[in-house]
XYZ file of C-alpha atoms in Angstrom:
652
model
C 0.000 0.000 0.000
C 2.288 2.726 -1.247
C -0.289 5.162 -2.604
C 0.678 8.730 -1.762
C -1.678 11.410 -0.517
C -1.485 13.290 -3.811
C -2.249 10.168 -5.859
C -5.179 9.290 -3.606
C -6.888 12.649 -3.788
C -6.074 13.715 -7.340
C -8.464 11.051 -8.622
C -11.451 12.591 -10.369
C -13.935 10.308 -8.595
C -14.198 8.584 -5.247
C -16.182 5.396 -4.750
C -18.352 5.558 -1.649
C -19.990 2.156 -1.961
C -17.933 -0.744 -3.169
C -20.782 -3.138 -4.000
C -20.559 -4.179 -7.647
C -23.906 -5.559 -8.783
C -26.815 -3.668 -10.314
C -29.124 -4.146 -7.337
C -26.788 -2.248 -5.047
C -25.252 0.350 -7.321
C -21.915 1.848 -6.447
C -22.227 5.566 -5.789
C -19.566 7.601 -7.487
C -19.479 11.379 -7.467
C -16.700 13.903 -8.177
C -14.378 14.042 -5.169
C -14.761 17.813 -4.727
C -18.536 17.458 -4.718
C -18.432 14.661 -2.161
C -16.043 16.467 0.161
C -18.276 19.532 0.018
C -21.627 17.796 0.301
C -20.648 14.941 2.589
C -22.434 11.611 2.754
C -26.029 11.707 1.594
C -28.820 9.294 2.406
C -28.688 7.514 -0.935
C -24.992 6.790 -0.292
C -25.941 4.566 2.653
C -29.019 2.870 1.188
C -31.699 5.257 2.510
C -34.093 5.722 -0.420
C -37.683 4.705 0.416
C -40.721 6.140 2.238
C -43.860 4.573 3.664
C -46.150 7.042 1.873
C -46.102 8.982 -1.378
C -47.761 12.205 -0.180
C -45.671 15.390 -0.603
C -43.462 16.386 2.301
C -43.486 19.639 4.247
C -39.956 20.906 3.711
C -38.293 22.342 6.820
C -34.875 22.999 8.362
C -33.719 20.454 10.963
C -31.411 21.455 13.831
C -30.988 25.047 12.769
C -30.435 25.789 16.461
C -29.142 23.418 19.125
C -32.325 24.119 21.063
C -34.387 22.736 18.157
C -33.510 19.171 19.176
C -34.491 18.096 22.700
C -34.219 14.482 23.876
C -35.441 13.032 27.174
C -34.804 9.433 28.096
C -37.788 7.194 28.873
C -37.110 4.938 31.867
C -38.153 1.289 31.965
C -41.258 2.213 33.972
C -42.361 4.584 31.188
C -41.426 7.784 33.045
C -39.930 10.544 30.903
C -36.669 11.646 32.552
C -36.588 15.406 33.059
C -34.297 17.588 35.140
C -36.785 19.213 37.522
C -34.739 19.870 40.666
C -31.102 20.579 41.457
C -31.556 20.385 45.220
C -29.401 17.963 47.172
C -31.353 15.618 49.502
C -31.831 17.397 52.810
C -29.836 14.865 54.812
C -26.827 15.551 52.615
C -26.673 19.299 52.796
C -23.469 20.569 54.375
C -23.618 20.143 58.145
C -24.373 23.652 59.502
C -22.639 22.706 62.734
C -19.343 22.585 60.862
C -19.286 26.398 60.944
C -18.640 26.116 64.652
C -16.474 23.000 64.480
C -13.974 22.884 67.318
C -11.372 20.232 68.055
C -11.940 19.526 71.721
C -8.724 17.496 71.991
C -6.216 19.991 70.576
C -4.630 17.216 68.500
C -5.452 18.909 65.167
C -3.478 21.953 66.220
C -0.539 19.705 67.128
C -0.544 18.121 63.660
C -1.681 21.185 61.674
C 1.749 21.829 60.098
C 2.013 18.232 58.901
C -1.540 18.265 57.490
C -0.923 21.594 55.705
C 2.191 20.174 54.051
C 0.280 17.032 53.081
C -2.295 19.155 51.207
C 0.124 21.696 49.703
C 2.643 19.117 48.488
C -0.059 16.622 47.417
C 1.845 13.979 49.346
C 0.996 10.319 48.962
C 1.831 9.735 52.619
C -0.742 9.489 55.391
C -0.835 11.021 58.870
C -1.978 8.950 61.836
C -3.247 10.599 65.028
C -3.371 8.387 68.096
C -6.883 8.762 69.521
C -6.859 5.692 71.738
C -8.783 6.389 74.903
C -10.775 9.312 73.435
C -14.549 9.227 73.541
C -16.656 8.850 70.401
C -17.679 12.525 70.628
C -14.059 13.632 70.879
C -13.107 11.586 67.839
C -16.096 13.026 65.976
C -14.943 16.563 66.828
C -11.598 15.822 65.154
C -13.297 14.512 61.995
C -15.643 17.538 61.871
C -12.860 20.040 62.454
C -10.709 18.567 59.678
C -13.712 18.547 57.327
C -14.421 22.187 58.260
C -10.833 23.300 57.711
C -9.852 21.258 54.642
C -13.190 20.437 53.015
C -13.006 17.653 50.439
C -9.213 17.895 50.115
C -8.575 15.297 52.796
C -10.263 12.073 53.804
C -10.323 10.808 57.372
C -11.204 7.471 58.891
C -10.706 5.693 62.201
C -8.814 2.396 62.332
C -7.408 -0.014 64.883
C -3.900 -1.478 64.877
C -2.824 -4.995 65.812
C -2.921 -4.060 69.495
C -6.478 -2.730 69.144
C -5.367 0.881 69.583
C -7.391 3.502 67.686
C -5.958 5.998 65.202
C -7.477 8.639 62.908
C -5.845 8.328 59.476
C -5.618 11.451 57.296
C -4.936 11.138 53.549
C -5.555 13.136 50.401
C -9.050 12.397 49.107
C -7.653 11.650 45.654
C -5.785 8.671 47.088
C -8.797 7.112 48.760
C -10.788 4.665 46.672
C -14.458 5.492 46.506
C -15.649 2.110 47.799
C -13.447 2.395 50.873
C -15.038 5.570 52.127
C -17.391 5.303 55.031
C -20.912 4.759 53.733
C -24.070 4.886 55.877
C -25.477 1.375 56.249
C -29.018 2.713 55.965
C -28.371 4.371 52.593
C -28.595 2.394 49.304
C -25.207 2.139 47.564
C -26.039 3.697 44.201
C -26.679 7.365 43.551
C -28.929 7.920 40.528
C -29.178 11.408 39.060
C -30.507 13.205 35.994
C -27.914 14.616 33.614
C -28.853 17.486 31.311
C -26.277 18.412 28.686
C -26.031 20.716 25.692
C -23.927 20.068 22.575
C -21.875 17.336 24.235
C -21.758 13.596 23.690
C -22.400 11.285 26.631
C -18.913 9.741 26.548
C -17.274 13.156 26.877
C -19.555 14.149 29.757
C -18.817 10.912 31.628
C -15.100 11.576 31.203
C -15.485 15.076 32.670
C -17.543 13.791 35.586
C -15.020 11.058 36.357
C -12.191 13.575 36.605
C -14.052 16.060 38.789
C -15.528 13.362 41.017
C -12.215 11.463 41.132
C -13.774 8.139 40.174
C -13.018 5.773 37.322
C -14.969 6.231 34.109
C -16.418 2.736 34.273
C -18.042 3.411 37.671
C -20.399 5.955 36.068
C -23.205 4.039 34.388
C -25.849 5.069 31.865
C -28.554 3.259 29.925
C -27.415 4.584 26.547
C -25.667 7.438 24.753
C -27.631 10.526 23.740
C -27.327 12.921 20.813
C -24.505 15.411 20.843
C -26.227 18.087 18.781
C -29.002 19.304 21.008
C -30.230 19.399 24.600
C -30.629 15.965 26.180
C -31.573 14.560 29.581
C -30.852 11.052 30.842
C -30.190 9.148 34.067
C -26.716 8.246 35.331
C -25.665 6.227 38.358
C -22.500 5.928 40.416
C -21.649 3.745 43.416
C -21.076 5.142 46.912
C -20.877 8.793 46.009
C -22.732 11.581 47.785
C -25.181 13.735 45.846
C -23.485 16.759 47.349
C -20.278 15.862 45.474
C -22.095 15.538 42.130
C -23.953 18.810 42.718
C -20.602 20.616 43.052
C -19.411 19.546 39.587
C -18.572 22.688 37.671
C -18.519 22.203 33.907
C -19.935 24.203 31.050
C -23.125 22.840 29.453
C -23.563 20.132 32.128
C -26.280 20.175 34.802
C -27.253 17.471 37.309
C -30.158 16.977 39.693
C -33.077 14.750 40.756
C -30.752 12.865 43.106
C -32.020 9.584 44.530
C -30.353 6.516 46.088
C -31.189 3.008 44.883
C -30.032 -0.540 45.593
C -29.012 -1.279 41.990
C -26.979 0.397 39.275
C -28.092 1.470 35.808
C -27.245 -0.968 33.028
C -26.621 -0.371 29.353
C -29.934 -0.780 27.549
C -32.075 -0.242 30.662
C -34.448 2.221 29.030
C -37.779 2.051 27.268
C -36.917 4.641 24.641
C -36.548 8.378 24.138
C -38.946 11.314 23.999
C -38.073 13.831 21.279
C -39.111 17.466 20.966
C -38.056 18.848 17.609
C -38.521 22.101 15.709
C -38.532 22.155 11.899
C -38.031 25.748 10.834
C -39.498 27.612 7.898
C -41.788 24.766 6.844
C -43.613 24.788 3.522
C -47.231 23.786 3.989
C -50.436 24.963 5.650
C -51.833 23.446 8.837
C -54.008 21.051 6.860
C -51.016 19.718 4.943
C -49.015 19.412 8.160
C -51.874 17.581 9.828
C -52.154 15.204 6.874
C -48.410 14.459 6.952
C -48.506 13.741 10.703
C -51.616 11.552 10.413
C -49.939 9.533 7.650
C -46.901 9.148 9.923
C -49.133 7.846 12.731
C -50.842 5.392 10.410
C -47.999 4.135 8.215
C -44.921 4.763 10.381
C -41.458 5.223 8.890
C -38.772 3.018 7.350
C -36.586 2.058 10.284
C -33.294 2.892 8.568
C -30.007 3.432 10.327
C -29.506 7.186 10.003
C -26.515 8.982 8.517
C -24.959 9.442 11.953
C -24.469 5.666 12.080
C -21.801 5.989 9.400
C -19.536 8.647 10.886
C -18.716 12.175 9.847
C -15.837 11.354 7.494
C -16.452 11.157 3.760
C -12.971 9.905 2.949
C -13.256 6.960 5.345
C -16.831 6.318 6.511
C -17.036 3.945 9.450
C -18.541 1.180 7.297
C -15.433 1.063 5.112
C -13.318 0.362 8.193
C -15.941 -2.134 9.368
C -15.814 -4.044 6.100
C -12.039 -4.436 6.396
C -12.369 -5.703 9.967
C -15.156 -8.107 8.999
C -12.856 -9.476 6.299
C -10.075 -9.913 8.847
C -7.854 -7.295 7.229
C -6.636 -5.136 10.117
C -3.913 -3.549 8.000
C -6.469 -2.223 5.518
C -8.705 -1.022 8.368
C -5.820 0.988 9.808
C -5.103 2.408 6.349
C -8.677 3.728 6.241
C -8.575 5.174 9.759
C -5.240 6.924 9.237
C -6.005 8.161 5.732
C -5.710 12.001 5.626
C -8.997 13.920 5.500
C -8.448 17.019 3.307
C -11.154 19.680 3.580
C -13.010 17.746 6.288
C -11.918 19.987 9.140
C -11.694 23.772 9.142
C -8.493 23.817 11.221
C -5.567 21.425 11.138
C -4.856 19.689 14.454
C -2.241 17.265 15.725
C -4.300 14.258 14.589
C -4.378 15.628 11.034
C -0.619 16.192 11.096
C 0.035 12.695 12.477
C -2.160 11.147 9.770
C -0.297 13.047 7.082
C 3.144 12.011 8.383
C 2.118 8.379 8.759
C 0.525 8.274 5.290
C 3.671 9.632 3.637
C 6.219 7.622 5.628
C 4.335 4.665 7.189
C 6.577 5.339 10.180
C 4.450 5.430 13.372
C 7.346 6.781 15.445
C 7.581 9.847 13.219
C 3.808 10.287 13.321
C 3.886 9.966 17.111
C 6.003 13.108 17.340
C 3.071 15.122 15.964
C 0.672 13.996 18.718
C 0.130 15.751 22.015
C 0.167 13.635 25.163
C -3.474 14.554 25.792
C -4.679 13.258 22.434
C -6.804 10.176 23.210
C -8.375 9.748 19.769
C -8.563 6.372 18.069
C -5.929 7.550 15.598
C -3.586 8.480 18.447
C -4.077 5.134 20.192
C -3.351 3.230 16.982
C -0.224 5.243 16.201
C 1.100 4.803 19.755
C 0.444 1.055 19.568
C 2.229 0.729 16.218
C 5.153 2.769 17.512
C 5.445 0.556 20.604
C 4.657 -2.896 19.181
C 5.998 -2.451 15.670
C 4.638 -0.888 12.442
C 3.029 -4.169 11.367
C 1.409 -5.090 14.699
C -2.036 -4.317 13.308
C -4.119 -6.615 15.511
C -2.437 -5.269 18.658
C -3.457 -1.774 17.602
C -7.143 -2.698 17.662
C -6.835 -4.547 20.944
C -6.059 -1.319 22.803
C -9.226 0.338 21.474
C -12.335 -0.224 23.645
C -14.373 -3.078 22.193
C -17.461 -0.897 21.865
C -15.605 1.374 19.453
C -14.372 -1.564 17.391
C -17.978 -2.745 17.267
C -19.051 0.688 16.051
C -17.036 0.124 12.868
C -18.340 -3.419 12.426
C -21.949 -2.461 13.121
C -21.692 0.354 10.599
C -20.847 -2.202 7.911
C -23.781 -4.371 8.995
C -26.068 -1.329 9.035
C -25.148 -0.345 5.483
C -26.050 -3.816 4.254
C -29.306 -3.794 6.242
C -30.329 -0.423 4.778
C -29.638 -1.608 1.235
C -31.450 -4.928 1.657
C -34.534 -3.219 3.117
C -34.655 -0.584 0.363
C -34.405 -3.249 -2.327
C -37.060 -5.348 -0.607
C -39.515 -2.418 -0.443
C -38.841 -1.480 -4.069
C -39.672 -4.994 -5.219
C -42.345 -6.199 -2.767
C -43.780 -3.036 -1.245
C -44.885 -2.581 2.349
C -46.588 -5.871 3.078
C -45.386 -9.122 4.652
C -44.497 -11.918 2.244
C -44.001 -15.626 2.736
C -40.480 -16.306 3.973
C -40.161 -13.057 5.951
C -39.153 -13.227 9.613
C -41.090 -12.226 12.745
C -40.343 -12.582 16.449
C -41.804 -15.752 17.913
C -43.539 -13.906 20.732
C -44.881 -11.386 18.195
C -43.352 -8.519 20.141
C -40.796 -6.182 18.651
C -38.144 -6.788 21.299
C -35.279 -5.252 19.390
C -31.807 -5.644 20.785
C -30.372 -2.290 21.769
C -27.243 -2.114 19.642
C -27.360 1.657 19.169
C -26.162 2.284 22.700
C -22.613 2.341 21.397
C -23.323 4.867 18.663
C -21.486 8.155 18.738
C -20.478 10.895 16.381
C -16.871 10.974 17.526
C -15.030 7.667 17.753
C -12.840 8.549 20.703
C -12.736 8.398 24.455
C -10.146 9.159 27.068
C -10.686 6.076 29.188
C -12.352 2.757 28.658
C -15.935 2.447 29.734
C -17.378 -0.887 30.744
C -17.757 -2.742 27.498
C -20.857 -4.582 26.375
C -20.072 -7.976 24.943
C -22.754 -8.459 22.315
C -21.620 -12.075 21.961
C -23.125 -12.747 25.390
C -26.495 -11.116 24.589
C -29.383 -13.529 24.129
C -31.390 -12.514 21.063
C -35.136 -13.140 20.783
C -36.089 -16.094 18.604
C -37.631 -15.599 15.178
C -39.872 -17.700 12.976
C -40.694 -17.691 9.272
C -43.997 -16.450 7.854
C -45.820 -19.227 5.997
C -48.776 -19.240 3.623
C -50.961 -20.421 6.507
C -50.161 -17.604 8.924
C -49.423 -14.772 6.456
C -52.716 -13.003 7.200
C -51.794 -12.723 10.906
C -49.011 -10.227 10.311
C -48.516 -6.643 9.180
C -45.373 -4.944 7.925
C -44.751 -3.724 11.499
C -44.185 -7.331 12.603
C -41.509 -8.080 10.000
C -37.883 -8.069 11.167
C -34.750 -8.417 9.051
C -31.352 -9.501 10.335
C -28.109 -7.602 10.415
C -25.639 -10.074 8.846
C -23.919 -12.280 11.391
C -22.879 -15.815 12.249
C -25.825 -16.477 14.557
C -28.903 -15.165 12.720
C -31.488 -16.683 10.412
C -32.117 -15.125 7.010
C -35.479 -14.875 5.231
C -36.282 -18.123 3.414
C -37.532 -16.233 0.370
C -35.579 -14.508 -2.394
C -34.314 -11.889 0.020
C -32.275 -14.459 1.933
C -30.207 -14.979 -1.214
C -29.602 -11.228 -1.419
C -27.791 -11.415 1.920
C -25.640 -14.294 0.716
C -24.813 -12.553 -2.569
C -24.042 -9.230 -0.907
C -21.669 -10.859 1.583
C -20.059 -12.828 -1.264
C -19.165 -9.548 -3.006
C -16.843 -8.920 -0.074
C -15.667 -12.559 -0.012
C -17.649 -13.143 3.173
C -20.161 -15.671 4.443
C -22.130 -15.807 7.678
C -19.660 -18.393 8.937
C -16.708 -16.109 8.188
C -18.256 -13.424 10.402
C -17.444 -15.698 13.346
C -13.809 -15.131 14.302
C -11.484 -16.901 16.722
C -10.653 -13.438 17.993
C -13.992 -12.431 19.550
C -13.023 -8.784 19.179
C -13.945 -8.975 15.489
C -16.741 -11.537 15.660
C -20.290 -10.581 14.625
C -23.303 -12.553 15.783
C -25.849 -10.270 14.114
C -29.258 -9.189 15.422
C -32.783 -8.389 14.177
C -34.501 -5.100 13.460
C -38.065 -4.118 12.482
C -38.097 -2.809 8.923
C -40.942 -0.370 9.651
C -41.558 1.308 12.995
C -43.917 3.860 14.526
C -43.478 7.024 16.533
C -45.764 7.034 19.568
C -47.703 9.764 21.393
C -47.234 12.358 18.655
C -48.097 15.958 19.563
C -47.549 18.883 17.206
C -48.221 22.571 16.697
C -47.125 25.284 14.272
C -45.375 28.431 15.472
C -45.239 31.781 13.648
C -42.230 33.993 14.323
C -40.387 36.934 12.743
C -36.764 35.884 13.291
C -35.447 32.634 11.840
C -33.199 32.354 14.916
C -35.883 32.703 17.609
C -35.592 30.231 20.518
C -38.774 28.206 20.074
C -38.248 25.384 22.600
C -37.298 25.496 26.261
C -34.759 23.055 27.645
C -35.140 21.416 31.057
C -32.684 23.844 32.616
C -34.508 26.847 31.133
C -37.774 25.582 32.627
C -36.093 25.342 36.056
C -34.848 28.906 35.588
C -38.444 30.016 34.859
C -37.711 31.221 31.353
C -40.964 32.002 29.583
C -41.898 29.927 26.517
C -42.042 31.520 23.072
C -45.483 32.761 22.072
C -46.497 32.392 18.435
C -46.683 35.703 16.582
C -49.775 36.233 14.388
C -48.779 36.740 10.739
C -45.105 36.050 11.557
C -42.605 36.007 8.693
C -41.630 32.380 9.358
C -43.691 29.320 10.124
C -42.136 26.385 11.998
C -43.371 23.010 13.179
C -42.894 21.876 16.777
C -43.415 18.124 17.103
C -43.040 15.684 20.008
C -42.942 11.888 19.825
C -41.524 8.812 21.536
C -39.312 6.170 19.919
C -37.905 2.806 20.946
C -34.195 2.875 21.825
C -32.961 1.643 18.442
C -34.954 4.101 16.301
C -33.590 7.280 14.723
C -35.519 10.545 15.104
C -34.001 11.832 11.863
C -35.810 9.057 10.002
C -39.118 10.282 11.471
C -38.326 13.820 10.336
C -37.345 12.497 6.907
C -40.741 10.793 6.571
C -42.534 14.093 7.305
C -40.370 16.347 5.142
C -39.535 13.895 2.330
C -36.081 15.450 2.109
C -32.495 14.363 2.767
C -31.386 14.819 6.382
C -27.714 15.330 5.468
C -25.971 18.432 6.794
C -25.432 19.792 3.287
C -29.149 19.611 2.458
C -30.110 21.322 5.718
C -27.512 24.064 5.196
C -28.842 24.626 1.668
C -32.386 25.000 2.985
C -31.182 27.550 5.514
C -29.404 29.520 2.794
C -32.570 29.540 0.689
C -34.564 30.767 3.685
C -32.079 33.579 4.277
C -32.142 34.629 0.626
C -35.929 34.655 0.558
C -36.190 36.704 3.755
C -33.389 39.220 3.267
C -35.649 42.007 4.478
C -35.648 40.419 7.912
C -32.022 39.233 8.275
C -28.993 41.480 8.089
C -25.743 40.396 6.464
C -24.102 39.954 9.866
C -27.006 37.857 11.120
C -26.897 35.768 7.960
C -23.207 35.059 8.495
C -23.989 33.970 12.056
C -26.810 31.755 10.828
C -24.461 30.083 8.370
C -22.009 29.387 11.163
C -24.767 27.958 13.329
C -25.847 25.615 10.597
C -22.339 24.248 10.281
C -22.307 23.736 14.047
C -25.803 22.367 14.468
C -26.154 19.959 11.560
C -27.671 16.561 12.383
C -25.016 14.038 13.217
C -26.259 11.760 15.947
C -29.438 10.179 17.234
C-alpha cells in the first residue's frame, strides 16, 4: 500500500460504496462534490418512504435548542431535570461552621496536614486517639472537614494491638468504595444529567475527573445525541449527591438525586422522547396535519440514520468495518489513518500525524506530531504501532475499547441492512411476504445495539464494554402461507448479517448471501477466533412507529428565535415563546416517543420527504435567508451560516 496522498486525492472520482452488482449500485461522485456535500442518504441505502404524499420541507437542527431528547425509563417515566436540590440529609452540616477540636490534637498536627495538602503527598498522617470518647473523635473529623473540606479524607482504624488511630490522607488517594458509607443508605446514587452540545462519553469523562472516580463506575442506559439538549439518568456507586452537585462544567447540569439498591445498566431504558422544531416549513396546517396523520398510520422506514456511518467522507465507518469483517486489520488501519483534506476547518495534531504516517508509514515519526493529551482512536493506533511495531495491526485494535471496534463493524452491517430493506420495499412493497421473519412472541423486542453509537469515535478512558456475543437474542420464525394473514409490515424483522442469525427463506435471503459474497464473506466467516472482530448479528423491524405524537405550528419573525425550552430553562423560569400572528416564518414543533434503536431523523425524513444530510439542511437555511433578506442582516446571515455548520444533524 504505497499510494501517496497526492495520488489518492487527485483522482477525479471517489467510490463511496464498493458493492458491484446492479441491485446495489456503487455511488460515485466527483471528489470535490463529495467532500463539500458529505455523505447523503442515498450513499448509505436510505431511499424509500412509507407514503407517497408530498413532504413539508423544513430545516432540521438550525439551532441546538431545536432538538431536545429526554430518556424514557423502563417504567415509562420521561426523565426530566426538575430539581437541582441535594437531599436534605446531605446538605453541608451547619454545625461545621462552629467545628472545634476539643482534643487539641489537630493543632498539634496542623503543620504536617498543611504540608500534606500543599505538596499533594501520597503519605498518610496517623493521630493516636486511643482512649478518646466517640464525641471527641467526631470533633476531630468535623474540624478537619471544616478546615480542609473535600481535600482530605479521614477514617478511624485499629492497629494490631487494638489501639485507635485517625488516618488522614488526600481524598484523591482514597478509593471510593473504601469511604465510610451509611449502612441505611442504598449504595447507588442515581441522578438526571442534562447536557447541551456534548456527547455522553465526553460528559462521563469530565464527571469522572471532577468526582475522582473511574470512568467505568459511572453508568448510563445509553448514549444521547450530541447536537441538542438531552436529559438522561446516570448512576455511580457510593458517592454523595453533594459531590455531584458541586461539579462545575460548562453545558452540564445534574439533579433529581435519589439513592437506589441497583446500578443502571446499558440498555435499561424504554426509549426516548423527542421534541423537535422544523423551521421555515412549507405547507399549511391542513397539509401538516395530513403528513402527521400519515406518519401515525404508516410509520417510517426504520433505517439506520446517517450518523451511524460517521462524519468522514474519505473513510466512513462502514469502510473500516468491512475491512475488519474481512479480517484485514492492516487495511482497516489504512482507512482510519487516511488524511482527510477539507473535512476539518483547522488542522490539528491528529491531522498532522495522519499526514506524516501516510507519507512515511513510520508510526514513530507520526507519534512526534501527537500531544500527550490526544486520546483519539488515531492516536491510540499510532502509539500502539510505535510501541509494538509498524506491522502489529491486531495489537493496535486490541487497545481500542471493544465498543468502538464494534461501532465500525456495526456500521458495515447497518449499510447492508439499509440496502437490503430498500431493495425489498422497491420490489415487494410494504406488506409481509411468505419467507419473511417475525419474532416468535410477536413482540418487537429489538436488541439495543445503538447504545454504542457516537459521532466521535474517541474516548479518554475505557468504559465498561458490552459484549454483544453474550447477549441472548429473541427467537424468530418464518412467515408461511398459513399464517401470512396474521401479520402486518410492522411485525416483520430483518437480520443484520452475522454468524448467529437466520435469514429470510424467500428470495431476500439470497440477497444477503450474494451481498456478503461480493466482499468474499459468508455468515460463517463473520465468526472469528478473535472475539473482538466476531459478529453474531441481530434483528430489526423494517418499519416502525413514533408514539404519542403531539404537534403545533409556530409563527415567528426571526429565523433564529428560541422556540423550545430546555429542562434547565424551565427550572430557571424562562418564559416559553409565544407564536406571533402573521409572523414572517412558520415552523413546526413536534413531540414523539421512539424505541431505543430508532432514529428521530428518520421520522423527520418521513414528514419532510427530504435528505437529512448536513449539506441539504444548510442549503435550505441559505434559501430561507435569501428569501427573507428584508428580515435578516448580512451579519445575522453570516452567524446563521455558522450555526448551521455547528448544528447539523449528526447523531441520534
